[in-house]
mmCIF file of C-alpha atoms in Angstrom:
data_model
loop_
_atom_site.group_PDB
_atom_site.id
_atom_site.type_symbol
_atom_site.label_atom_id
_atom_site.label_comp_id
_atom_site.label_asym_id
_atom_site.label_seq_id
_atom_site.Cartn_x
_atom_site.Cartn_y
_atom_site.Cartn_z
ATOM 1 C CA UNK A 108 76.483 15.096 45.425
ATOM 2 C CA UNK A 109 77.231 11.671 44.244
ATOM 3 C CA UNK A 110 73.936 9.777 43.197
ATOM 4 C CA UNK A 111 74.163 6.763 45.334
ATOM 5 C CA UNK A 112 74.005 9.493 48.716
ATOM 6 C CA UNK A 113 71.638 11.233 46.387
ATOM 7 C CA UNK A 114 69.427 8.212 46.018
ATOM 8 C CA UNK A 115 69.724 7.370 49.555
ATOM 9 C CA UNK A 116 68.208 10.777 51.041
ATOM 10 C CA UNK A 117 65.339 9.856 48.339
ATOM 11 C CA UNK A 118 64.090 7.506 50.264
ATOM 12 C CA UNK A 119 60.942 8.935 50.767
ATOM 13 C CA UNK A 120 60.250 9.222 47.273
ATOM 14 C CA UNK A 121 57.821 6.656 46.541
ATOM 15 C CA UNK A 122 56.540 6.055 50.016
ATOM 16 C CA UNK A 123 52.722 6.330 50.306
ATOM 17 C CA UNK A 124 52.793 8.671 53.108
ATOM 18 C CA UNK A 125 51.508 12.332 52.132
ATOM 19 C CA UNK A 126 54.396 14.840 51.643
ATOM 20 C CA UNK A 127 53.579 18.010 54.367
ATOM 21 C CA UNK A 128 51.911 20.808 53.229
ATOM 22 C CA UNK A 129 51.751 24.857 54.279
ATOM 23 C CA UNK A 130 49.064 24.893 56.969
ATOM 24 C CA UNK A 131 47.742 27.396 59.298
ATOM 25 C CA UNK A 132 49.976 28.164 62.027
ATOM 26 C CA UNK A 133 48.955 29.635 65.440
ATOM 27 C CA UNK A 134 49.080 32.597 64.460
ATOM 28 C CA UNK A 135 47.542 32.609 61.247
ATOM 29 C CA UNK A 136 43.521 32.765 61.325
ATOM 30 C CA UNK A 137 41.232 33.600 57.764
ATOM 31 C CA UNK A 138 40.142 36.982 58.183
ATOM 32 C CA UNK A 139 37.059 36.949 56.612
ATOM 33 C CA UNK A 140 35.974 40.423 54.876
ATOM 34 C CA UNK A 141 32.741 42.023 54.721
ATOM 35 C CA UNK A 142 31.316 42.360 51.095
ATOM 36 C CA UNK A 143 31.227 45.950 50.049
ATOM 37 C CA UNK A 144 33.147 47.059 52.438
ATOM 38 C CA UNK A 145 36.095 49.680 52.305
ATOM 39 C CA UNK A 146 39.551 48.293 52.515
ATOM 40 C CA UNK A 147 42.315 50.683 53.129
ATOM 41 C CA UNK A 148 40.422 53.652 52.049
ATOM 42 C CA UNK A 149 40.801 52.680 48.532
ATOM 43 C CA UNK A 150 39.327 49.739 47.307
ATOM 44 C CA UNK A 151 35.340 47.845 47.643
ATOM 45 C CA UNK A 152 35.540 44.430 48.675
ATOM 46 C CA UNK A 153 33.055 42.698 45.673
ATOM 47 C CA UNK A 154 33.847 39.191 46.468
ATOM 48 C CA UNK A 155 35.691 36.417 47.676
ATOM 49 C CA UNK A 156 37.904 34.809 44.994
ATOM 50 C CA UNK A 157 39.551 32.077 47.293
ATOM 51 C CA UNK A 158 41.959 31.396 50.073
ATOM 52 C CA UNK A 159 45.455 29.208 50.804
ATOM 53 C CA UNK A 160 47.647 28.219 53.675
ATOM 54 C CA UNK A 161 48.109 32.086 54.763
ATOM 55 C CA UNK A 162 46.611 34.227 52.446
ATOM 56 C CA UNK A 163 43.009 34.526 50.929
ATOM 57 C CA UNK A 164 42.093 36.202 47.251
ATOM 58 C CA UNK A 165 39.548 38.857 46.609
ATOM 59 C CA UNK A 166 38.067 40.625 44.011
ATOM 60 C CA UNK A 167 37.904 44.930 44.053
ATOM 61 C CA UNK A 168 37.269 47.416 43.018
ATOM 62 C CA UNK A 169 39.177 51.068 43.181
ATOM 63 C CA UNK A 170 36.760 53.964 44.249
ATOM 64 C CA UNK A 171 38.392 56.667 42.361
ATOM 65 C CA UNK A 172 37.005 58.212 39.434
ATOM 66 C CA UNK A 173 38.004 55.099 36.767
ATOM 67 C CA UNK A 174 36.399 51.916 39.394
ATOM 68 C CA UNK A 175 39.349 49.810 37.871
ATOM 69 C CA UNK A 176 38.728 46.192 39.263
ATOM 70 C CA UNK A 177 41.439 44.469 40.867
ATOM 71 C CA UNK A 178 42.301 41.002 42.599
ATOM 72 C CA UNK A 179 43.397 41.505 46.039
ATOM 73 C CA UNK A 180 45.728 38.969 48.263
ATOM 74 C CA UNK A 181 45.574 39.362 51.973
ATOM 75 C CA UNK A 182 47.914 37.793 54.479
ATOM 76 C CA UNK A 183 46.246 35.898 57.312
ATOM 77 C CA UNK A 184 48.155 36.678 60.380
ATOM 78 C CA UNK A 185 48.250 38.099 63.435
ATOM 79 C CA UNK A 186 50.310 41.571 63.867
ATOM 80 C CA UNK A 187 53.723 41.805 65.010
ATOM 81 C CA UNK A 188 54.364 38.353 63.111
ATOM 82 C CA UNK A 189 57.611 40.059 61.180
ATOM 83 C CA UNK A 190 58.459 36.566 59.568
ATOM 84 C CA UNK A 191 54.946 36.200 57.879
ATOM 85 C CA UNK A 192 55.225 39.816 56.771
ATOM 86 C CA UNK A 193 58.878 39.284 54.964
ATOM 87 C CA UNK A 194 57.748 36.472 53.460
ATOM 88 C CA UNK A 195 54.912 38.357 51.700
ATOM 89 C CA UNK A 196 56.730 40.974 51.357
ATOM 90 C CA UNK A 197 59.204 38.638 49.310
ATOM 91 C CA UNK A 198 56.106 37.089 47.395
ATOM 92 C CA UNK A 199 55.269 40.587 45.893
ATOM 93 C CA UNK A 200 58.430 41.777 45.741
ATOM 94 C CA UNK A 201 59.285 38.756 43.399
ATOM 95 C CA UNK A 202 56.118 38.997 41.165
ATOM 96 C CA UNK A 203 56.336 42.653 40.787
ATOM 97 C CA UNK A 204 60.105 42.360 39.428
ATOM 98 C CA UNK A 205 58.801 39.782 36.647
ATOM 99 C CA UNK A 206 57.236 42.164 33.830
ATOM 100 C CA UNK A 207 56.340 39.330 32.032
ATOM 101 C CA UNK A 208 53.032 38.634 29.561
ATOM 102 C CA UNK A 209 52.709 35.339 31.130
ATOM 103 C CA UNK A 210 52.912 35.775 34.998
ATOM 104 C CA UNK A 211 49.996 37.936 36.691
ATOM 105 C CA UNK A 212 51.484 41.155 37.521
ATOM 106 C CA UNK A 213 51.483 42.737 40.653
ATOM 107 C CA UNK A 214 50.998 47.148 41.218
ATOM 108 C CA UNK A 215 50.923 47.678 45.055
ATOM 109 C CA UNK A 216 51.842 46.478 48.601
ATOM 110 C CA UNK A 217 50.735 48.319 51.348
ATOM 111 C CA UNK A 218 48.973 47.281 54.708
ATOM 112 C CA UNK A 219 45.153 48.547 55.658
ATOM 113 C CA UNK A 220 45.313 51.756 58.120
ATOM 114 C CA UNK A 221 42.505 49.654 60.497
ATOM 115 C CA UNK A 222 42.675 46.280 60.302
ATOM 116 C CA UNK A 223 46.562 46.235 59.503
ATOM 117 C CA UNK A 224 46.473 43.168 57.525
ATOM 118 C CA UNK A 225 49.105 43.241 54.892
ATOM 119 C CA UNK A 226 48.005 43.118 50.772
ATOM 120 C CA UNK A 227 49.164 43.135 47.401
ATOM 121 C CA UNK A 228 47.032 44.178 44.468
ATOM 122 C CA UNK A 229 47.187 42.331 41.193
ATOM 123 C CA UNK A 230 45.147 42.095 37.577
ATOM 124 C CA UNK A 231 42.083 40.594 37.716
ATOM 125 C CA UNK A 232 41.918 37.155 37.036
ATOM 126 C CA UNK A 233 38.131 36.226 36.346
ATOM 127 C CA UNK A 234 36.314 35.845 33.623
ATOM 128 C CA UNK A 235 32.971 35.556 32.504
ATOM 129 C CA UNK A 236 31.263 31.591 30.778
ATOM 130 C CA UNK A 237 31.134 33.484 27.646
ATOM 131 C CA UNK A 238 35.017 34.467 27.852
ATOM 132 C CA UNK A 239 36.103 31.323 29.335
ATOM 133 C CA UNK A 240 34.128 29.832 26.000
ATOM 134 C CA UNK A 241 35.809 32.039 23.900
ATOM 135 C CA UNK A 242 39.660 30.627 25.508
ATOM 136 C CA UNK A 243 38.705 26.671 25.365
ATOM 137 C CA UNK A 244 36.897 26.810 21.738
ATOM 138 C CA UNK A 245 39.289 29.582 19.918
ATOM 139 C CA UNK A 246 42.884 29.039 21.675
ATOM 140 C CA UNK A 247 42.652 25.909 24.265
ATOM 141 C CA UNK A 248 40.807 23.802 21.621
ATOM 142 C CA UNK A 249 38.942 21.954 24.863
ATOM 143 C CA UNK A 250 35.750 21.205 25.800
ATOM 144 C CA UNK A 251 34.897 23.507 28.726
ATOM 145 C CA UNK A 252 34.994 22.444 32.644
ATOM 146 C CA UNK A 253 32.116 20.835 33.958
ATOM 147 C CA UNK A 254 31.725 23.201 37.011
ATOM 148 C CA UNK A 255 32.056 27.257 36.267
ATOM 149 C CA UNK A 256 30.663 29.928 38.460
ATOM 150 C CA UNK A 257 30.572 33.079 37.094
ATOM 151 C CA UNK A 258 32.674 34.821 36.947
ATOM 152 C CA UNK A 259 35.966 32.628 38.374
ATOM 153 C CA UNK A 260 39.641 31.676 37.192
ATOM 154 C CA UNK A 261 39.994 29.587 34.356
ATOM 155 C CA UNK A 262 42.759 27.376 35.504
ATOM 156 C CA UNK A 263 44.792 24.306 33.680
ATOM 157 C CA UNK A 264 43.630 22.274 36.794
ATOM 158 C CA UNK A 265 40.058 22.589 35.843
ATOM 159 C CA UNK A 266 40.338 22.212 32.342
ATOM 160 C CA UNK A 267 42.518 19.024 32.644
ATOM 161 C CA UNK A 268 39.857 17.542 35.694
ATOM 162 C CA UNK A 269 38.543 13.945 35.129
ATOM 163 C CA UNK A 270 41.586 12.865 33.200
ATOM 164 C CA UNK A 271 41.245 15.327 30.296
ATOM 165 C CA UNK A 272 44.427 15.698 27.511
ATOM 166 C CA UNK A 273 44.893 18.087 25.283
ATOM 167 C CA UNK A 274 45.460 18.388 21.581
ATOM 168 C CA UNK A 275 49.129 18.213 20.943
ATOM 169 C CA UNK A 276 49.436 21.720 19.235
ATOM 170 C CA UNK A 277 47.857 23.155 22.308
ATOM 171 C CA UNK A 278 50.362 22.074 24.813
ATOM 172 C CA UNK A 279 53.093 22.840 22.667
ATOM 173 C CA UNK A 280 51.477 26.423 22.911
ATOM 174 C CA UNK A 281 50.818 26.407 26.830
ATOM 175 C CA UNK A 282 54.661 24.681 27.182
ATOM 176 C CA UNK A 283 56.230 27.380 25.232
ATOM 177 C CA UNK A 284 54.443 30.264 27.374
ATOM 178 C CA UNK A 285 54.897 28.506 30.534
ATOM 179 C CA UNK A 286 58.853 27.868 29.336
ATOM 180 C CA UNK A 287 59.476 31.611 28.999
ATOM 181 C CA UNK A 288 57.678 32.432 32.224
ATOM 182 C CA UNK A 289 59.849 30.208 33.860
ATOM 183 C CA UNK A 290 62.784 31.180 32.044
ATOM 184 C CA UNK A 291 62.463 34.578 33.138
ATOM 185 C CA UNK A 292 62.179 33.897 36.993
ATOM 186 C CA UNK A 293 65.758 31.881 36.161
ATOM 187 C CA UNK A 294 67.067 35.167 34.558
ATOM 188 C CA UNK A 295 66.527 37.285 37.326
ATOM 189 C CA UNK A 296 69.511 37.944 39.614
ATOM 190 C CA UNK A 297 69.786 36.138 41.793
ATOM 191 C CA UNK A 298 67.489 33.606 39.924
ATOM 192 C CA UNK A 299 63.655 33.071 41.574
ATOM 193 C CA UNK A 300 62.923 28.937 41.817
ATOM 194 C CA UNK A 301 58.935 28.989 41.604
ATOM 195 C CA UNK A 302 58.929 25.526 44.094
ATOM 196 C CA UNK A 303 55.112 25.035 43.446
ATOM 197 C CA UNK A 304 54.606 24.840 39.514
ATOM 198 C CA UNK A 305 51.464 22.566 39.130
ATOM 199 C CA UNK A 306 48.010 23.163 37.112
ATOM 200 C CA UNK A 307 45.925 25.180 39.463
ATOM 201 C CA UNK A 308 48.660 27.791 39.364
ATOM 202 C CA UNK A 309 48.713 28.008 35.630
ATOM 203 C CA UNK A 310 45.338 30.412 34.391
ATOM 204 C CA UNK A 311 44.350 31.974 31.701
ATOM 205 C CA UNK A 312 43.657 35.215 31.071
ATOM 206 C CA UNK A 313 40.590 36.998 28.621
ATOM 207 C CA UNK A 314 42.981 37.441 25.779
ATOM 208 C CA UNK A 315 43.952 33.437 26.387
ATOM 209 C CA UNK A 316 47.287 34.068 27.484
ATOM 210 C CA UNK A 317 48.642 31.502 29.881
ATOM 211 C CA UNK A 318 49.342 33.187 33.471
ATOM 212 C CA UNK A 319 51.790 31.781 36.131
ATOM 213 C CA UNK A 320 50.637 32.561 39.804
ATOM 214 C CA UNK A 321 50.955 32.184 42.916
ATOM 215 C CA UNK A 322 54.823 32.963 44.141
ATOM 216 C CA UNK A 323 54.080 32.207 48.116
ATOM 217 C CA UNK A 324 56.866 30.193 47.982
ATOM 218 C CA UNK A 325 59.140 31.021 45.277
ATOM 219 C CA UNK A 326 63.057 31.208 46.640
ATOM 220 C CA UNK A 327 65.791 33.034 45.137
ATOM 221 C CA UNK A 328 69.173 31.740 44.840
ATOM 222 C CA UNK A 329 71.929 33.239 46.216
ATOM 223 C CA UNK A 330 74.648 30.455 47.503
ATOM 224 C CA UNK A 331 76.582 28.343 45.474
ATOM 225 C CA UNK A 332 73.546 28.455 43.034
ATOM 226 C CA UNK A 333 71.268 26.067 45.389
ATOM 227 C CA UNK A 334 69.005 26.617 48.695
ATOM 228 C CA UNK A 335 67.727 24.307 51.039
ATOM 229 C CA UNK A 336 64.124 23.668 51.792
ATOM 230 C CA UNK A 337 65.087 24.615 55.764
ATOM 231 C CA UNK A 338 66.726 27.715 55.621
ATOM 232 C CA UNK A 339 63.608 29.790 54.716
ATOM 233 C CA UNK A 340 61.353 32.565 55.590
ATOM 234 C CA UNK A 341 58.514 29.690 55.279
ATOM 235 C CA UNK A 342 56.578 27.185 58.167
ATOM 236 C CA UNK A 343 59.001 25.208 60.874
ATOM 237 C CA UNK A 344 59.241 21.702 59.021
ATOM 238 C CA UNK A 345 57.499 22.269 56.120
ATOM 239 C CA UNK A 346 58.355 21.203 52.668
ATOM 240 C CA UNK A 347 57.441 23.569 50.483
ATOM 241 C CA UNK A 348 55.558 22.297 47.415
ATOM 242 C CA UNK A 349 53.118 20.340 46.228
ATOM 243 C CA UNK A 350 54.126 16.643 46.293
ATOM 244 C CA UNK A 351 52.570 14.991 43.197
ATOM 245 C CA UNK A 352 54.094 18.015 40.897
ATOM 246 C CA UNK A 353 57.529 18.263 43.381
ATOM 247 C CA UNK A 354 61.385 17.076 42.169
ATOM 248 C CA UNK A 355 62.817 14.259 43.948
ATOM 249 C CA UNK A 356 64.936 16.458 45.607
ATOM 250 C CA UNK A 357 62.614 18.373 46.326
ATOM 251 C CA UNK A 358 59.824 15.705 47.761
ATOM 252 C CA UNK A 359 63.548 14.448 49.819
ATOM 253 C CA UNK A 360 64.463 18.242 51.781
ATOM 254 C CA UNK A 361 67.826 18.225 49.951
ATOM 255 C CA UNK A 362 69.460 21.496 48.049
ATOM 256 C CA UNK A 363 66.986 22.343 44.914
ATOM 257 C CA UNK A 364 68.478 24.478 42.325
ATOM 258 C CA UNK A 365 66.545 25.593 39.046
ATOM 259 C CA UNK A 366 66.193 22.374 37.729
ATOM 260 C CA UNK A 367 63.620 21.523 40.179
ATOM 261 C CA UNK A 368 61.367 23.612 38.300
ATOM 262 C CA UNK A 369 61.994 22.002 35.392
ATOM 263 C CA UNK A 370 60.833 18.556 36.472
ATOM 264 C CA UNK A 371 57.541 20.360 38.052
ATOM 265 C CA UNK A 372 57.235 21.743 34.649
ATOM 266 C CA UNK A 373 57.667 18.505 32.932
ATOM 267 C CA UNK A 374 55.377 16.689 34.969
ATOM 268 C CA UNK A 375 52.708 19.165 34.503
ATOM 269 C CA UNK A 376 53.170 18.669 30.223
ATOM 270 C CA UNK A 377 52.853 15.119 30.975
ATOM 271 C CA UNK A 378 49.441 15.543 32.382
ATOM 272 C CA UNK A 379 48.554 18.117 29.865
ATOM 273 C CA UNK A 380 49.169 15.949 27.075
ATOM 274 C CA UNK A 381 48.027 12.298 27.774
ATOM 275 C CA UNK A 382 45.146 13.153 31.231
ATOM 276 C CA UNK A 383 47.517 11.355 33.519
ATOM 277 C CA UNK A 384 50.713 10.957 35.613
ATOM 278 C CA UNK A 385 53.676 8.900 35.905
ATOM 279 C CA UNK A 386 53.330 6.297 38.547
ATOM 280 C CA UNK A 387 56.870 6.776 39.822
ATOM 281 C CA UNK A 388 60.129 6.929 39.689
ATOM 282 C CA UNK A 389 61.236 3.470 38.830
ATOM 283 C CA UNK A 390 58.352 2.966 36.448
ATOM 284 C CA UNK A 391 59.030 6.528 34.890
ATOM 285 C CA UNK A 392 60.476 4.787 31.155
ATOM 286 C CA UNK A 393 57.662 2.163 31.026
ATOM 287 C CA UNK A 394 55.175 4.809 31.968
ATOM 288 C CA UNK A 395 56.342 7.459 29.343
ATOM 289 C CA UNK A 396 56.987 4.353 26.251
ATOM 290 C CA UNK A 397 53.210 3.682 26.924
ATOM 291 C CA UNK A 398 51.721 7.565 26.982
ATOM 292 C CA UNK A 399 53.384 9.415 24.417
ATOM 293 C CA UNK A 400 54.875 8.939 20.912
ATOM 294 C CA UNK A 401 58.534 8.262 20.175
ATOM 295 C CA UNK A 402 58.936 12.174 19.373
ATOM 296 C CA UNK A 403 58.287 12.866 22.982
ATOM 297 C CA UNK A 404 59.562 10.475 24.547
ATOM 298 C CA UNK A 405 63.564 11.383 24.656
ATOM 299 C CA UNK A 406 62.316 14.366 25.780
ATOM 300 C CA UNK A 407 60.324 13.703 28.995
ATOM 301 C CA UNK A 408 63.071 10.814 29.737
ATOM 302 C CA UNK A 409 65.389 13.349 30.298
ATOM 303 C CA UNK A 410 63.255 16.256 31.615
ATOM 304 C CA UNK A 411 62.654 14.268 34.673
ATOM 305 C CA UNK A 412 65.576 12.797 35.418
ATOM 306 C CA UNK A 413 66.249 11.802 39.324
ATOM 307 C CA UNK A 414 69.160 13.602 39.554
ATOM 308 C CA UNK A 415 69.002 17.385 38.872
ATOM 309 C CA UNK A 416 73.102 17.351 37.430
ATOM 310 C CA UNK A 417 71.348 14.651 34.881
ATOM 311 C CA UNK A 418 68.137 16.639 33.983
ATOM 312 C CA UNK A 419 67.472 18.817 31.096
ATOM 313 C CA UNK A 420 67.017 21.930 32.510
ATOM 314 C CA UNK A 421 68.202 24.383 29.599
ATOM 315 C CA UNK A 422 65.441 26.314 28.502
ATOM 316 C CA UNK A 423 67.151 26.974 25.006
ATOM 317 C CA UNK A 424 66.799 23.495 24.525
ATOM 318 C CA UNK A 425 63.232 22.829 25.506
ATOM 319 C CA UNK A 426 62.642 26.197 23.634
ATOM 320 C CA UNK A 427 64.235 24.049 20.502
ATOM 321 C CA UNK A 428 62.757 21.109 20.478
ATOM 322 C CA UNK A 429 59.261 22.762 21.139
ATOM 323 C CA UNK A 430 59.743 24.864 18.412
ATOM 324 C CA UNK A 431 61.050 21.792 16.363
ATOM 325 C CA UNK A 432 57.448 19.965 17.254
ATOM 326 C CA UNK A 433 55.540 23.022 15.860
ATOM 327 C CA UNK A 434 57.304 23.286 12.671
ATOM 328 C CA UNK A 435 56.718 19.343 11.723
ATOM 329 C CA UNK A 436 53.134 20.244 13.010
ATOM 330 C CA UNK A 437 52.851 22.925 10.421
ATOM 331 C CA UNK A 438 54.145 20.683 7.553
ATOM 332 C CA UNK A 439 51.792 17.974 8.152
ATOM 333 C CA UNK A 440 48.863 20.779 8.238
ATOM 334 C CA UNK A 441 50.124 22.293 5.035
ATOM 335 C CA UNK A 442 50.505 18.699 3.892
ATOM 336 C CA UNK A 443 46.867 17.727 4.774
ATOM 337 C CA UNK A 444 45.603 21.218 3.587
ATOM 338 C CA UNK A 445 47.279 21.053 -0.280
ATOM 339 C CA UNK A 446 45.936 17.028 -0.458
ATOM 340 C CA UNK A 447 42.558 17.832 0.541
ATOM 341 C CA UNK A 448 42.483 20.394 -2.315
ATOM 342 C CA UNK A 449 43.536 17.521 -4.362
ATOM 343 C CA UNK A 450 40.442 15.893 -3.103
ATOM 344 C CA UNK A 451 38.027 18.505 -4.000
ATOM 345 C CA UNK A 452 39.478 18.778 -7.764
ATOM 346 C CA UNK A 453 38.924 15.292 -7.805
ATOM 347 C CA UNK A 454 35.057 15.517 -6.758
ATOM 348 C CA UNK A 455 34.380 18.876 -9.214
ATOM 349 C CA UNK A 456 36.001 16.650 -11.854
ATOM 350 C CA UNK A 457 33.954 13.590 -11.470
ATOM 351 C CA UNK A 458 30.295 16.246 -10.671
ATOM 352 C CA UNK A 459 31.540 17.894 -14.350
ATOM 353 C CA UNK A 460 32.750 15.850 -16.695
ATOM 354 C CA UNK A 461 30.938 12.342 -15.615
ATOM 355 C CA UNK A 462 33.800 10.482 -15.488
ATOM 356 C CA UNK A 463 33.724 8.456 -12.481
ATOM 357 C CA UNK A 464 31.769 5.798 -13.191
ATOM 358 C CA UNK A 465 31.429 4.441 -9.591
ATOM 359 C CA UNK A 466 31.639 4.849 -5.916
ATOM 360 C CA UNK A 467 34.873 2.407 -6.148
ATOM 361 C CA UNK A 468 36.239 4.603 -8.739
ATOM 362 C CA UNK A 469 36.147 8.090 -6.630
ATOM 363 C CA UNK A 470 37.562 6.231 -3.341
ATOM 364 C CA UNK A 471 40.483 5.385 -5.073
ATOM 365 C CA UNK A 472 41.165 8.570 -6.988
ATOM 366 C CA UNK A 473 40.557 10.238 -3.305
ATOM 367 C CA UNK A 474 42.994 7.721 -1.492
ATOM 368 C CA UNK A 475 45.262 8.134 -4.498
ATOM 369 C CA UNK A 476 45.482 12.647 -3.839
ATOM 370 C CA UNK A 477 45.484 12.184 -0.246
ATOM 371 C CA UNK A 478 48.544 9.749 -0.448
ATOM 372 C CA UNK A 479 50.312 12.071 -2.856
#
């Protein structure tokens, strides 16, 4: 598409009003289930996790002999509704063909005998204040969320809440984890677009690995290696997405290919590591020059490019120059580590042979080993 007819059905891009949103239908109504109750003959309800647009979460448990625990999704709609139920069907089907460490995997579909609401089962998701301690102090290197009930998700969203960043090493580590789960969906065939990468889909499991969720309305790719936002098993006249974490294409109902995830992806590092958000998309250069350092900045200036033919969207080359930030990360570490032993020869000499005569005299034999 040339960009001038691309820019023109971007029109909508920066205007104030609120992109749409996946909303209850008619037919959809939150079926509220009774704690401790029996759901398809096979699992305990224990609680309520959450619930979306047309589908709500719970937590439980399986009563055979090993009471494995088990998060539980549950599409809200009415029976007969066959598009609902391909759509779902699609959602698990997707998630249960990624065997990948970093998206939540899925072991079941099947539809409950009496109330004939459709489910998936997947891995538990919810951890416990002393686990979710364990992930921000040992792997996240964050202060914890202000707000945790126990147990619950710990999700990017809440960690990053008030305007939080991160420290640079960390999002280098959630980027490359998020990268390959991405990366993976791209792989598939046909390919799987996620369409709704954005913090509160990103948790973290007990073992702090980074989980991608939530596939409601992932798309895979079969024409021409594009899709439209209208030809979908999804709500009449709904964009899907989120709109502050959406491409420009995407945010404009045009064809979306892969790359779309990319800029999702890109926008959601660019929260993670300065607490905020480019303004727009004319003020996209200024914004990044003023939030990150000159290593980063080539890097988001091309990762969220307006036009998806102009975008980085190779994930060998992200891979690359992640792994390129690391390894200068690790020489200024082992840089910092072999001049601070300088330092503390420098204090044992002066504590055992009395030479140091002064205060003035030890600062500058400690500037002069740091410096090298």
């Amino acid at each position: 598409m040339p960009f001038p007819i691309f820019l023109k059905r971007m029109a909508d891009f920066n205007s104030p009003q609120p992109m749409p949103t996946l909303t209850l239908a008619e037919n959809y109504e939150e079926r509220e289930l009774s704690i401790g109750s029996l759901f398809d003959e096979k699992f305990r309800i224990e609680r309520k996790i959450g619930s979306g647009g047309m589908g709500s979460v719970y937590l439980a448990t399986d009563i055979g002999p090993l009471h494995k625990a088990y998060a539980i999704k549950i599409l809200n709609s009415s029976k007969g509704d066959t598009v609902s139920h391909k759509r779902f069907l699609e959602e698990a089907r997707i998630m249960a063909s990624l065997n990948h460490p970093n998206i939540i995997s899925v072991f079941e579909f099947g539809t409950d005998k009496s109330t004939g609401l459709d489910y998936y089962v997947m891995e538990p998701f919810l951890l416990t204040f002393a686990q979710q301690a364990n992930i921000c102090t040992s792997f996240l290197h964050c202060a914890l969320p202000n707000c945790i009930s126990e147990p619950s998700p710990l999700t990017l969203s809440s960690i990053l809440e008030g305007g939080k960043a991160l420290p640079e090493t960390t999002v280098i580590k959630i980027a490359t984890q998020l990268l390959s789960a991405i990366d993976t969906a791209h792989s598939l065939s046909p390919p799987v677009v996620h369409r709704d990468i954005k913090p509160s889909n990103i948790i973290f499991a007990k073992d702090g690995r980074l989980l991608l969720s939530d596939f409601g309305i992932a798309k895979r790719i079969y024409n021409e290696n594009s899709i439209t936002n209208q030809s979908e098993l999804t709500i009449t006249n709904v964009r899907p997405g989120t709109r502050m974490y959406a491409s420009p294409e995407q945010r404009a109902g045009i064809k979306i290919t892969t790359a779309s995830d990319y800029y999702s992806f890109g926008l959601v590092l660019f929260r993670t590591l300065t607490g905020g958000m480019p303004n727009s998309s004319a003020a996209l250069p200024s914004d990044i020059a003023s939030n990150v350092s000159k290593k980063w900045q080539p890097f988001f200036q091309r990762l969220l490019k307006d036009n998806p033919e102009d975008r980085l969207s190779s994930a060998k080359e992200i891979f690359e120059f992640l792994e390129k930030r690391k390894n200068d990360f690790d020489s200024i570490l082992y840089i910092i580590a072999a001049r601070s032993l300088c330092c503390l020869e420098v204090i044992h000499r002066s504590d055992s042979l009395h030479n140091i005569n002064s205060r003035a005299d030890m600062r500058d034999d400690l500037i002069d080993a740091l410096v090298g």
